[in-house]
Short mmCIF file of N, CA and C in Angstrom, two decimals:
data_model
loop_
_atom_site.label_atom_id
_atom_site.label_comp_id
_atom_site.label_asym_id
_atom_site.label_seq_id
_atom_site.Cartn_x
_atom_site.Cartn_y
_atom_site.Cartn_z
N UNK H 1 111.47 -33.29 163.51
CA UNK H 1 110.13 -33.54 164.03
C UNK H 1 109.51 -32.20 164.44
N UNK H 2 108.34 -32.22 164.12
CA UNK H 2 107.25 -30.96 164.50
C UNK H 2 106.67 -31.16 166.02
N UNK H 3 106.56 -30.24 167.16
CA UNK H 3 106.04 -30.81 168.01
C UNK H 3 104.91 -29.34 168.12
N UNK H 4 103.72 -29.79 168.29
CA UNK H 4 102.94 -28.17 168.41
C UNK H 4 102.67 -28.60 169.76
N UNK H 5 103.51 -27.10 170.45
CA UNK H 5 103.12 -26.83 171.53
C UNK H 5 102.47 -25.47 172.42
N UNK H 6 101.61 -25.21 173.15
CA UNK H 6 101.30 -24.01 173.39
C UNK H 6 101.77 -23.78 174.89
N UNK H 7 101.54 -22.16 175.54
CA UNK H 7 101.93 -21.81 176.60
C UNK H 7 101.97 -22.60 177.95
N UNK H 8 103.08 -23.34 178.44
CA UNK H 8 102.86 -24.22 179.63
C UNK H 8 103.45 -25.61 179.46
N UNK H 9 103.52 -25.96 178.06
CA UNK H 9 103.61 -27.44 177.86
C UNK H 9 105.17 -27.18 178.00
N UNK H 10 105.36 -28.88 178.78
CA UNK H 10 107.24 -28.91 178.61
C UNK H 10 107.55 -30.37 177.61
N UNK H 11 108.20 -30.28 176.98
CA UNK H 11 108.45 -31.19 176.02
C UNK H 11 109.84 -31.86 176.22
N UNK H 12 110.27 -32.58 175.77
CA UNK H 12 111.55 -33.33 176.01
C UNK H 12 111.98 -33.71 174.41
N UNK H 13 112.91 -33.12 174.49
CA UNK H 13 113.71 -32.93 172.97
C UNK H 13 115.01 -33.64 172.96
N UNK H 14 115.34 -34.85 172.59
CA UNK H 14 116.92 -35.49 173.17
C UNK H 14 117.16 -35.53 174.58
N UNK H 15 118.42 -34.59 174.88
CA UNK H 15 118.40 -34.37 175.90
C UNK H 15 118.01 -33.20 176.79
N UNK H 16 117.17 -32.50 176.01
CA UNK H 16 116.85 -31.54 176.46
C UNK H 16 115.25 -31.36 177.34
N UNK H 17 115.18 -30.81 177.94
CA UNK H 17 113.35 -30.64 178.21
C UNK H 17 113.17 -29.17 178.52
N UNK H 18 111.92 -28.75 177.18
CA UNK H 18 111.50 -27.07 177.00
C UNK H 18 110.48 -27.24 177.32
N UNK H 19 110.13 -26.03 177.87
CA UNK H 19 108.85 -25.14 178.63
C UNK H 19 108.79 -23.95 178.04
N UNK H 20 107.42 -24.23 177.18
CA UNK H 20 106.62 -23.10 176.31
C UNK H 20 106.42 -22.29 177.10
N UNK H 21 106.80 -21.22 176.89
CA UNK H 21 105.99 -19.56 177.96
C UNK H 21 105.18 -19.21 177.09
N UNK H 22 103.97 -18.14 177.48
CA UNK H 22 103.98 -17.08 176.64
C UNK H 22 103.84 -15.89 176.27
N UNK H 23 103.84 -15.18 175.35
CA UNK H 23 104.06 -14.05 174.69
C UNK H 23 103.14 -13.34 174.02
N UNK H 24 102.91 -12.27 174.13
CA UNK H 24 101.93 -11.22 173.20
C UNK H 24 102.24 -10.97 172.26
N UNK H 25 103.79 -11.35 171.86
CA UNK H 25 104.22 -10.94 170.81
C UNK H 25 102.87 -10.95 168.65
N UNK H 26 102.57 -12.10 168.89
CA UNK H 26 101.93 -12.66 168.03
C UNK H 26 100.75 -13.57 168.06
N UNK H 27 99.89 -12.88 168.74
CA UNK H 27 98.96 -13.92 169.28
C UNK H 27 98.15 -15.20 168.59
N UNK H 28 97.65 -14.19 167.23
CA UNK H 28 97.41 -14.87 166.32
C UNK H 28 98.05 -16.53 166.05
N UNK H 29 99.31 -16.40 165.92
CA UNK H 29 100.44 -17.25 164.89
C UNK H 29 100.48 -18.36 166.30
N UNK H 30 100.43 -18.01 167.45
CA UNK H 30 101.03 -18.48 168.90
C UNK H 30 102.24 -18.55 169.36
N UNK H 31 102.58 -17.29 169.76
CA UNK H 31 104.10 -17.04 169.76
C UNK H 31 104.29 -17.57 170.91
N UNK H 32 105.61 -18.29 171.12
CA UNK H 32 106.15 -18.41 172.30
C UNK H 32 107.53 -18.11 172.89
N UNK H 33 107.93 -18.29 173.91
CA UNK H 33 108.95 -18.11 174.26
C UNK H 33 109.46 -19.57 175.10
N UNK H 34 111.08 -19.69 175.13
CA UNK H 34 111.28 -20.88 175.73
C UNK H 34 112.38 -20.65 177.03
N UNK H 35 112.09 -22.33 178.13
CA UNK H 35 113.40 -21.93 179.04
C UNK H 35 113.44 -23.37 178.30
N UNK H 36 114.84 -23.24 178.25
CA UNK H 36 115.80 -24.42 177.50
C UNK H 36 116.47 -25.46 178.79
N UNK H 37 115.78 -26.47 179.07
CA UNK H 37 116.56 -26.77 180.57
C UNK H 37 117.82 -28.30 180.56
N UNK H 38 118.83 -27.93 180.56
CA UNK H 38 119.40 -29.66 180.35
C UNK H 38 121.04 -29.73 181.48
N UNK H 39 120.95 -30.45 182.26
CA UNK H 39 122.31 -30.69 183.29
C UNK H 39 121.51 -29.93 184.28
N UNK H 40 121.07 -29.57 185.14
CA UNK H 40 121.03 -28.78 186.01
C UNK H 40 121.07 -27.18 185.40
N UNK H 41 120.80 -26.59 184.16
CA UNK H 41 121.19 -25.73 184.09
C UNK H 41 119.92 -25.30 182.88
N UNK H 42 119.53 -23.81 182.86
CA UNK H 42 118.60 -23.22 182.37
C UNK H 42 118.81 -21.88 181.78
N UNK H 43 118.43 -21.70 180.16
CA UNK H 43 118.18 -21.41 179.13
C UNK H 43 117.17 -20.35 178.72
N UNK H 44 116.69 -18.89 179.38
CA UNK H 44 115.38 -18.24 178.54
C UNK H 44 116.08 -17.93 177.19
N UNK H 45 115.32 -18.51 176.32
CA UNK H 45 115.18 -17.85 174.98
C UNK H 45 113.90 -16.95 175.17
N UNK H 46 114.28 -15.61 174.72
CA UNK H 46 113.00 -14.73 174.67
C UNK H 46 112.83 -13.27 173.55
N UNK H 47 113.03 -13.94 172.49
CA UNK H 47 113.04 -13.19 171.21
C UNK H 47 111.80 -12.68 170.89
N UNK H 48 111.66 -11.92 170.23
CA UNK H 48 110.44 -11.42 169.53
C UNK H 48 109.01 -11.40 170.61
N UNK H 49 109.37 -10.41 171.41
CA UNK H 49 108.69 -10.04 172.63
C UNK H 49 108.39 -8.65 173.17
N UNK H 50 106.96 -8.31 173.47
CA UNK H 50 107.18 -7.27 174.33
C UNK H 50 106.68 -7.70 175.96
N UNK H 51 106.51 -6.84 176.88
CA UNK H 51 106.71 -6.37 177.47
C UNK H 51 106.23 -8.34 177.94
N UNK H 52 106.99 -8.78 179.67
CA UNK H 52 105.87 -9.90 179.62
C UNK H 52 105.22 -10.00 180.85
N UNK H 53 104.34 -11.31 180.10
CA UNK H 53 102.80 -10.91 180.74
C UNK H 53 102.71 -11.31 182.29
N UNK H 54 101.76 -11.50 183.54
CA UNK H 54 101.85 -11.80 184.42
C UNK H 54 101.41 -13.34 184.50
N UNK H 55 101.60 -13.59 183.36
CA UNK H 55 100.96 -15.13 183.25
C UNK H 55 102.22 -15.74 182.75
N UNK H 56 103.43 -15.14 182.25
CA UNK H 56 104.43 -15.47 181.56
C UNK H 56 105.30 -15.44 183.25
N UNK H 57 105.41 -14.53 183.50
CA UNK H 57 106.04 -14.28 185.01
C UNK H 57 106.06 -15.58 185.95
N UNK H 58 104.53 -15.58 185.92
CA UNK H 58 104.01 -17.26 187.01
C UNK H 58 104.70 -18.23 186.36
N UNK H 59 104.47 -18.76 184.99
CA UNK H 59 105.20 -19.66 184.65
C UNK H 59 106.59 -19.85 184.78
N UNK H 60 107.79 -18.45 184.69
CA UNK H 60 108.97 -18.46 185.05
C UNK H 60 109.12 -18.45 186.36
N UNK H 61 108.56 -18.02 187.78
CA UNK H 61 108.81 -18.18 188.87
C UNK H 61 109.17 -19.27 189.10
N UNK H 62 111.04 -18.72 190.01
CA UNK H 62 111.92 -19.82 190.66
C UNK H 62 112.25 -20.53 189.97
N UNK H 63 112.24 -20.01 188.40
CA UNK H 63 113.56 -21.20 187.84
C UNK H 63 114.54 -20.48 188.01
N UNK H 64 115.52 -20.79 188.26
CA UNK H 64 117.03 -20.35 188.06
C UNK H 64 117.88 -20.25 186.98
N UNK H 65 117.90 -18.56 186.10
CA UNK H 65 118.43 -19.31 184.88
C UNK H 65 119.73 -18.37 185.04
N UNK H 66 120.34 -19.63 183.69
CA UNK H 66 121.90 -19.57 183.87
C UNK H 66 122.12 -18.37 183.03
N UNK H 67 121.21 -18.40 181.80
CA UNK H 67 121.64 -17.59 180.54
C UNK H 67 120.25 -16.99 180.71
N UNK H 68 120.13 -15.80 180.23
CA UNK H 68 118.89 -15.23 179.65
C UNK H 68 119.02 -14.82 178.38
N UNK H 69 118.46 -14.65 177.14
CA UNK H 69 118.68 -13.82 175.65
C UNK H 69 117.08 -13.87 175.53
N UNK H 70 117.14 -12.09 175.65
CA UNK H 70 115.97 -11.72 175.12
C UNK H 70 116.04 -10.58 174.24
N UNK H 71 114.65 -10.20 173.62
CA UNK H 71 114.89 -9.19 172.70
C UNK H 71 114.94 -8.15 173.37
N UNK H 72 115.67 -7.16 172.67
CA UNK H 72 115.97 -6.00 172.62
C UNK H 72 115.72 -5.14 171.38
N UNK H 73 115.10 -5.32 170.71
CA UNK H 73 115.15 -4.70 169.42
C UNK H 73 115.34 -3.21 168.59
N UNK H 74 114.87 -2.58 169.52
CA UNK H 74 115.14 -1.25 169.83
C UNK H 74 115.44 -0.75 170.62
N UNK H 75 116.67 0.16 170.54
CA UNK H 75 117.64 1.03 171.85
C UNK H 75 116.90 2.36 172.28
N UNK H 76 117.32 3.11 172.74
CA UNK H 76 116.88 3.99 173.76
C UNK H 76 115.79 5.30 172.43
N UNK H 77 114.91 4.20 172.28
CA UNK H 77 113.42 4.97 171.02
C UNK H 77 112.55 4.39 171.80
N UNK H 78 111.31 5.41 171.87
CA UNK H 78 109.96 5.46 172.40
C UNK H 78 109.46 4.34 171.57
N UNK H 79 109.20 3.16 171.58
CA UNK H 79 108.32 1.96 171.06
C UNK H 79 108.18 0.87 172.10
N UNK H 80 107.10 0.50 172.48
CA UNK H 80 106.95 -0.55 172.98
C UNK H 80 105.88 -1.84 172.71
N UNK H 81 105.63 -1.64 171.55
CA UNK H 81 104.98 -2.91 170.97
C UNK H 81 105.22 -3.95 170.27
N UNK H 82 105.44 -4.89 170.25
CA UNK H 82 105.67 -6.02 169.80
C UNK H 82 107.00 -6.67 170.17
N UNK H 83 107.95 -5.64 170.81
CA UNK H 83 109.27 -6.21 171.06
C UNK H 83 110.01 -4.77 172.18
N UNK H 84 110.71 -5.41 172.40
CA UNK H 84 111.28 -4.32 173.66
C UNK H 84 112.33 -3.55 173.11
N UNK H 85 112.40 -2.44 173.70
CA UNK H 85 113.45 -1.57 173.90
C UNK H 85 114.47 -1.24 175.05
N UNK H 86 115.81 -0.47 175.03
CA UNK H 86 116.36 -0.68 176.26
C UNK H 86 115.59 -0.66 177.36
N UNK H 87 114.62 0.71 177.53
CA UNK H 87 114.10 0.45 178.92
C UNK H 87 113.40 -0.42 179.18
N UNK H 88 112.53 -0.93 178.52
CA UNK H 88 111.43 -2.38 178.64
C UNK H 88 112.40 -3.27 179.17
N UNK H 89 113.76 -3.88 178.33
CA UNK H 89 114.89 -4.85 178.54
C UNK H 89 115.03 -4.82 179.84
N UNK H 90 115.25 -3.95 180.23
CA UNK H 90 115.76 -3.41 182.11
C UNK H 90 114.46 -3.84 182.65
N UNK H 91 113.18 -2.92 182.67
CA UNK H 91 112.36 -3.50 183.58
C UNK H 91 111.84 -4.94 183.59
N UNK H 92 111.59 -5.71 182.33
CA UNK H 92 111.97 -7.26 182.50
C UNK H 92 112.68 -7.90 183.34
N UNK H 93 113.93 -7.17 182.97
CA UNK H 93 115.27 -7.97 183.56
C UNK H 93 115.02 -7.92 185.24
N UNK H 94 113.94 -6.62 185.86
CA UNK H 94 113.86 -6.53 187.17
C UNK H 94 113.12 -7.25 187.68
N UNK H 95 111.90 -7.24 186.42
CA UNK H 95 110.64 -8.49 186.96
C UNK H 95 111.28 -9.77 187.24
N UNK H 96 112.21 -10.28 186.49
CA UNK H 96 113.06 -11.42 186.49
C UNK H 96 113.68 -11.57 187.61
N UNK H 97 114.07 -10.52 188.00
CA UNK H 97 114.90 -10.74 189.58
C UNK H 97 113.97 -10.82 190.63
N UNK H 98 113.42 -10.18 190.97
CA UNK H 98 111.97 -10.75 191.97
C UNK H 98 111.42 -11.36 191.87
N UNK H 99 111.33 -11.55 190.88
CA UNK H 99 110.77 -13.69 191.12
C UNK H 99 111.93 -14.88 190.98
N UNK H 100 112.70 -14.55 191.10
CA UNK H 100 114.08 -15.07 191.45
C UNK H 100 114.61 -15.85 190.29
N UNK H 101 114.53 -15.71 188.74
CA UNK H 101 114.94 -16.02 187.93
C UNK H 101 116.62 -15.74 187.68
N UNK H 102 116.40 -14.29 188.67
CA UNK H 102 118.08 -13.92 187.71
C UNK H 102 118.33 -13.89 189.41
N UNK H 103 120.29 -14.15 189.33
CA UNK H 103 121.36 -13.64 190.60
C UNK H 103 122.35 -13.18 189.71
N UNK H 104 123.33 -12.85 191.20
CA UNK H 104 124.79 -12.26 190.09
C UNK H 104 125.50 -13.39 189.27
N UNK H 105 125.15 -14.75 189.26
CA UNK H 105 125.65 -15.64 188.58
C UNK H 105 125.12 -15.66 186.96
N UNK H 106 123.75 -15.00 186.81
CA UNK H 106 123.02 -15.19 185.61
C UNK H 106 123.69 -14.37 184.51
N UNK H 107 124.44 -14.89 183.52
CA UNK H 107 124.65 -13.90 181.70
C UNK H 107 123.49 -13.61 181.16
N UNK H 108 123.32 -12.28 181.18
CA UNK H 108 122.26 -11.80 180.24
C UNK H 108 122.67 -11.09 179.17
N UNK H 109 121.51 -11.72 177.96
CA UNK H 109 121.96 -11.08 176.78
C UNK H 109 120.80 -10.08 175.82
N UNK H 110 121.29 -9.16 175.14
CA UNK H 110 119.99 -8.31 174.64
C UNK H 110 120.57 -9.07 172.89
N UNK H 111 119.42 -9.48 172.37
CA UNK H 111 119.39 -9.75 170.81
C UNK H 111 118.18 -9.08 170.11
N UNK H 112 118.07 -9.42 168.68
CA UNK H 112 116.90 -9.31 167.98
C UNK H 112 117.28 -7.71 168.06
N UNK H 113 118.64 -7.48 167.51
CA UNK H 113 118.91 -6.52 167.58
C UNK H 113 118.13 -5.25 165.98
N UNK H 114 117.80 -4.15 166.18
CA UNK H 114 117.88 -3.57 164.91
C UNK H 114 118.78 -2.35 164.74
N UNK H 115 118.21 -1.56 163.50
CA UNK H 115 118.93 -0.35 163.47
C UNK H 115 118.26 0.83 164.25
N UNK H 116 117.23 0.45 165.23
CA UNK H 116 115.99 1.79 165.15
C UNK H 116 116.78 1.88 166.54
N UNK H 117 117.48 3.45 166.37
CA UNK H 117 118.10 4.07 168.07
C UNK H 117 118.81 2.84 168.82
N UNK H 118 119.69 2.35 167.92
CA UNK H 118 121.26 1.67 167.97
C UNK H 118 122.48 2.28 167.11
N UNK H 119 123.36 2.25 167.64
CA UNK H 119 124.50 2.61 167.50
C UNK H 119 125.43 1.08 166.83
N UNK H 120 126.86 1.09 166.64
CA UNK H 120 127.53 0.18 166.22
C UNK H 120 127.32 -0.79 168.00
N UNK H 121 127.89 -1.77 167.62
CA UNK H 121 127.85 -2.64 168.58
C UNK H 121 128.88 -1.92 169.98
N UNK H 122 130.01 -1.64 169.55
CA UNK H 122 131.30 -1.91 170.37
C UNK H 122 129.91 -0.33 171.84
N UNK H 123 129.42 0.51 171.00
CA UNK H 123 129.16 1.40 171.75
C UNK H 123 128.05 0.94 172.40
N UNK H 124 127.12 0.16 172.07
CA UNK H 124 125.73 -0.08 172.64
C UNK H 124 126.34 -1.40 173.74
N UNK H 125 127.33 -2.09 173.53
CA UNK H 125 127.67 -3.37 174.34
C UNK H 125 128.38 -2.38 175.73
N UNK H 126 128.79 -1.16 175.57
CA UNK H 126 129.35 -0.24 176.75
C UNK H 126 128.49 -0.02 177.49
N UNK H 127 127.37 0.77 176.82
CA UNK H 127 126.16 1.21 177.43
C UNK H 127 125.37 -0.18 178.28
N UNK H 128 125.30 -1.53 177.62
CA UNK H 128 124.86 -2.15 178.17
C UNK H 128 125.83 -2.98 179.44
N UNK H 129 126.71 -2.95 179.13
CA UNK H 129 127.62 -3.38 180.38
C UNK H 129 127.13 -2.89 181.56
N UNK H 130 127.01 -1.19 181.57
CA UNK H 130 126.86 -0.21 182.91
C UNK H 130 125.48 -1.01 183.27
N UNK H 131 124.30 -1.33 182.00
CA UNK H 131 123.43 -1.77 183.03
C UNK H 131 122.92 -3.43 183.62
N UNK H 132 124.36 -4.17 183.25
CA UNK H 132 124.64 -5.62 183.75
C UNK H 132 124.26 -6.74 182.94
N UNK H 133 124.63 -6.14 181.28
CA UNK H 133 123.86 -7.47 180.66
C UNK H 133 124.87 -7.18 179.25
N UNK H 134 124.88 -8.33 178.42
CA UNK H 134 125.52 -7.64 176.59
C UNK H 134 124.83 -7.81 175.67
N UNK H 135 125.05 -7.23 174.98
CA UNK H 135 124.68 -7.27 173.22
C UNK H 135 125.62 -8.47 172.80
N UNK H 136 124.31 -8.71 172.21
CA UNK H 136 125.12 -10.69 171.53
C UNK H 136 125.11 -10.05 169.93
N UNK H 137 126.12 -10.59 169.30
CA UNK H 137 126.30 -10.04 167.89
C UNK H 137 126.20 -11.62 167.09
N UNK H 138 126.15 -11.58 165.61
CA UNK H 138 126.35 -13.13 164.97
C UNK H 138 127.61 -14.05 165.16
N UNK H 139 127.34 -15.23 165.04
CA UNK H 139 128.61 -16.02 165.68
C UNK H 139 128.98 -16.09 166.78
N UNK H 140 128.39 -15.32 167.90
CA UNK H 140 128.36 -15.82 169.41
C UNK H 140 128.36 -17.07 169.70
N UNK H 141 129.05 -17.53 170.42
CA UNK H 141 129.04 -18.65 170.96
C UNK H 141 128.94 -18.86 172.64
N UNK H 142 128.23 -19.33 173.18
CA UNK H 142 128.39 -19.33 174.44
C UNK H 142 128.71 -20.80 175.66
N UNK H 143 129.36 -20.54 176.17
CA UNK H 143 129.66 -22.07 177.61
C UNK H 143 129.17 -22.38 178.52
N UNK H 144 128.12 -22.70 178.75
CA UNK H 144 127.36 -22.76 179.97
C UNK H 144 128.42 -23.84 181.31
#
């Protein structure tokens, strides 16, 4: 099933119920981003993103999420349009904590990985450890 939804709407999918954020990524197309919410427990999907907005912020204030995966697409290279880089990743990840999205309980993950100022995984998942989050590679699986 197709459901068109834009920034704000929460939908109920099985057992699930999503809340459209949104994103600059693609304005045109209507990009969004999602919190995935089901058991007591919450989901940002946030791929194909830059920097986000203060309207994206309001909408995430005081959810509590369990998992975060957002993009990262580029490592420590001067770009910040259309999708983030390490430092963008970090200052997100801070906006996220002051509005109380993230604690020390929250897994964060950097995806939407490329080749532009990345290294092999084993070295960029080091680097990202020191700053409290991992590089998700294919076939991840995760346990909430």
């Amino acid at each position: 099933a197709i459901h068109d939804i834009k920034a704000g709407d929460v939908v109920t999918l099985a057992n699930y119920k999503v809340k459209a954020i949104e994103t600059d990524h693609d304005l045109e197309h209507g990009s969004l981003l999602y919190v995935i919410h089901q058991q007591d427990k919450n989901l940002f999907y946030a791929t194909d993103t830059p920097e986000l907005s203060e309207n994206a912020l309001k909408q995430l204030e005081n959810i509590k999420m369990n998992v975060i995966i957002m993009d990262h697409t580029f490592g420590d290279v001067d770009y910040s349009y259309s999708h983030l880089n390490e430092k963008l990743f970090l200052e997100q990840i801070d906006k996220l904590k002051k509005i109380h999205c993230i604690d020390e309980n929250t897994k964060i993950f950097a995806t939407h990985i490329s080749h532009e100022g990345m290294k092999y995984h084993e070295a960029i998942e080091q680097r990202a450890i020191l700053h409290g989050y991992h590089i998700a590679f294919d076939g991840m699986e995760l346990e909430l």
